[in-house]
Coordinates of C-alpha atoms in Angstrom, one line a residue:
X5 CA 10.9 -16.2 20.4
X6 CA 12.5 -14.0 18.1
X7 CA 16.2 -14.9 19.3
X8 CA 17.1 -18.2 17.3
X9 CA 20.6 -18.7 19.1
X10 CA 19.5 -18.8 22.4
X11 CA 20.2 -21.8 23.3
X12 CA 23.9 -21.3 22.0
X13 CA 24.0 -18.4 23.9
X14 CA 23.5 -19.9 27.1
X15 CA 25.6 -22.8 26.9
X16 CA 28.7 -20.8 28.6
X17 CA 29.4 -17.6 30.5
X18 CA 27.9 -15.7 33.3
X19 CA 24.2 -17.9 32.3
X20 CA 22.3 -15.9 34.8
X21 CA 24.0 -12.6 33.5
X22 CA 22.9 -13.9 29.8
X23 CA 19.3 -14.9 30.9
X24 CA 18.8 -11.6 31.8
X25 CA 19.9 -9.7 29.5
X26 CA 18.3 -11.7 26.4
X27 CA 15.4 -11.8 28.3
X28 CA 15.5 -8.1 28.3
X29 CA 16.5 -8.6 23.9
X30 CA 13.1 -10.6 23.7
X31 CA 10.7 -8.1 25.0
X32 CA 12.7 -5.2 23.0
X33 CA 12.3 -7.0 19.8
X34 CA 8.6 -8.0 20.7
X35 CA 8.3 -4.6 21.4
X36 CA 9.2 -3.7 18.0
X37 CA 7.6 -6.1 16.1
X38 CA 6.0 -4.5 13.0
X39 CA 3.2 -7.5 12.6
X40 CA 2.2 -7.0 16.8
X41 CA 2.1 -3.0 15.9
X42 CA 0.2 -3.1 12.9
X43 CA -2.6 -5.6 14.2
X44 CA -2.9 -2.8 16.9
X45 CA -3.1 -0.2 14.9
X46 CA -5.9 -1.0 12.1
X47 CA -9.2 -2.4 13.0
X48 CA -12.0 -3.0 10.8
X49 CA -15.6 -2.4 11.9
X50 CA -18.2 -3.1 9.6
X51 CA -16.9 -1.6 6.2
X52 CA -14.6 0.8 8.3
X53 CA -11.4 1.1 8.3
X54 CA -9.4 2.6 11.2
X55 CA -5.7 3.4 11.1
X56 CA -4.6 5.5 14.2
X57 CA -7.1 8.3 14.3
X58 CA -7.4 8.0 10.3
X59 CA -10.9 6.5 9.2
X60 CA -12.6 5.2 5.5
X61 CA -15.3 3.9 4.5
X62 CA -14.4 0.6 2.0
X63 CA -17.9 1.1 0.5
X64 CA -16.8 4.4 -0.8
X65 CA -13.9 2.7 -2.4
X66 CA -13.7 0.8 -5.5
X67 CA -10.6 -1.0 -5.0
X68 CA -8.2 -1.4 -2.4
X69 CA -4.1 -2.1 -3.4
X70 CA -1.1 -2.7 -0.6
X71 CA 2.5 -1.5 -2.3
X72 CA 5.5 -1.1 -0.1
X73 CA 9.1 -2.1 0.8
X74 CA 11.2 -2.6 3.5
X75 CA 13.0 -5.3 5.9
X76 CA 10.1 -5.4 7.7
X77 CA 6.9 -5.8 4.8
X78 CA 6.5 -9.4 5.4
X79 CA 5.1 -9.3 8.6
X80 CA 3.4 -5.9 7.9
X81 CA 1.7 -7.4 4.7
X82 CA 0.6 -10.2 6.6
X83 CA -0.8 -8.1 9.1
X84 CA -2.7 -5.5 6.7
X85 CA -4.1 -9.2 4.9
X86 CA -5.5 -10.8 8.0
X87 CA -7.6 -7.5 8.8
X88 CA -8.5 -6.7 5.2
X89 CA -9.1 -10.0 3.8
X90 CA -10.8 -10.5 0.7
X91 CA -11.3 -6.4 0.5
X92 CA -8.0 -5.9 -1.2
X93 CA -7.8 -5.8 -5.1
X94 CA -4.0 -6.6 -4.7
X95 CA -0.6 -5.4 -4.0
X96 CA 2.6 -5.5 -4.0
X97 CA 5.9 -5.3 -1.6
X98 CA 9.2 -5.5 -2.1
X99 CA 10.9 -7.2 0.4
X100 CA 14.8 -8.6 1.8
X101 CA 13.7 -12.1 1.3
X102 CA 10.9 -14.2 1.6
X103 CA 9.8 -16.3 4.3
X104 CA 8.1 -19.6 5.4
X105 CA 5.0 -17.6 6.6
X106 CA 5.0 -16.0 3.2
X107 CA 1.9 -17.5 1.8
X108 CA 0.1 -17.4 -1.4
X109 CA -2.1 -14.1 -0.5
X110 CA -4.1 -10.8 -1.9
X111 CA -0.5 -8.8 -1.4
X112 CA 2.1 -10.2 -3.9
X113 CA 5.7 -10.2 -2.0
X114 CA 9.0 -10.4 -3.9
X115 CA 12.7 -9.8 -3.4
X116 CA 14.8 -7.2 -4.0
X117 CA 18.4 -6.4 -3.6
X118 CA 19.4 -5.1 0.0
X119 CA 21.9 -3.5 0.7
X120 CA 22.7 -3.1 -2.7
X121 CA 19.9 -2.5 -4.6
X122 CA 19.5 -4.9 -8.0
X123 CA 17.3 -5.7 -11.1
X124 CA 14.5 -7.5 -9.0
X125 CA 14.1 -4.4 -7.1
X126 CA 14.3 -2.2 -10.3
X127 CA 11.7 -4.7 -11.7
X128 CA 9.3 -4.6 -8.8
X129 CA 9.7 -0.5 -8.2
X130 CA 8.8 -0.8 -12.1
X131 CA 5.4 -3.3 -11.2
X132 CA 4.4 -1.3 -8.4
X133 CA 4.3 2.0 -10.7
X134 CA 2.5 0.2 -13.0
X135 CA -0.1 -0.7 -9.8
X136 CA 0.1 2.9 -9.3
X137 CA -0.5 4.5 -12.6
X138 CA -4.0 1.8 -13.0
X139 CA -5.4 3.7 -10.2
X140 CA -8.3 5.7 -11.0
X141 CA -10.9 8.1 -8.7
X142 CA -12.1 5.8 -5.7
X143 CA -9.2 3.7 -4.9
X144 CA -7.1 3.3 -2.0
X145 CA -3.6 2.7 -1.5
X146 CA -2.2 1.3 1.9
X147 CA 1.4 1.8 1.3
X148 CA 3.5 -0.2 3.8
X149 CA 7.5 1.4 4.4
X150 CA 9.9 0.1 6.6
X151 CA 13.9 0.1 7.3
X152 CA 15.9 -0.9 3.6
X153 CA 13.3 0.2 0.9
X154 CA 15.5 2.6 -0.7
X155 CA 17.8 -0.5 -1.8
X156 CA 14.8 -2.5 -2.2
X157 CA 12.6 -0.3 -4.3
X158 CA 14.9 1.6 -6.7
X159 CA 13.6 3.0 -9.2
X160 CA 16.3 5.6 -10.7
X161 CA 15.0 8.1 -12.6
X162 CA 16.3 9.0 -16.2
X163 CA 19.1 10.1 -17.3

């Protein structure tokens, strides 16, 4: 239940009115949740992985990094991790805040300033060039993007 208030929110009013309509909330927002989409969307078979209609081979790859931002990169990291498992080399994503589900993982999450972008953004922009710039022939980048990364990752160029 995505709706934390909802008891509050039915403690006075029209209640059946209320029911209805934050029933009608709940399966938007379920709807829209980015972990529920991205556990739909990639599937690993064997050493192949599917995204959508896109396919590689992880034996072809020598290493596998997840870099991102957004509101949403919590639940989308967690989702990439429980497919890809012990295939990915590491990562990073900047996120809003962190979160009890947030776990020690593969894909390093950290904050960053939203709405107004801040150091710790700068800093991990920064880390995830460095991420970037390590890459050589044979890797593969999963890069996860979602509502608030241009506060999030800022990374202003010179001058």
């Amino acid at each position: 239940m995505k709706i934390k208030n909802r008891d509050q929110l039915l403690s006075q009013g029209d209640l059946e009115s209320r029911r209805v309509i934050l029933g009608i909330l709940e399966d938007s927002l379920q709807q829209m949740d980015s972990y529920r989409i991205l556990r739909e969307m990639l599937h690993l078979e064997g050493s192949v992985l599917s995204i959508g209609n896109l396919r590689w081979d992880l034996e072809k790859k020598r290493r596998i990094f997840v870099v991102g931002a957004g509101k949403a990169c919590n639940a989308m990291a967690r989702a990439v991790e429980e497919v890809m498992g012990e295939r990915i080399s590491g990562g990073l994503v900047i996120v809003k805040g962190l979160e009890d589900s947030d776990g020690p993982g593969r894909i390093e999450m950290t904050e960053g300033g939203h709405p107004i972008p801040n150091e710790d953004g700068l800093r991990a922009a920064s880390r995830i060039l460095g991420i970037v710039d390590e890459a050589g022939p044979g890797d593969l980048f999963i890069g996860l993007i979602s509502g608030g990364s241009s506060a999030l990752m800022n990374c202003p160029v010179p001058g």
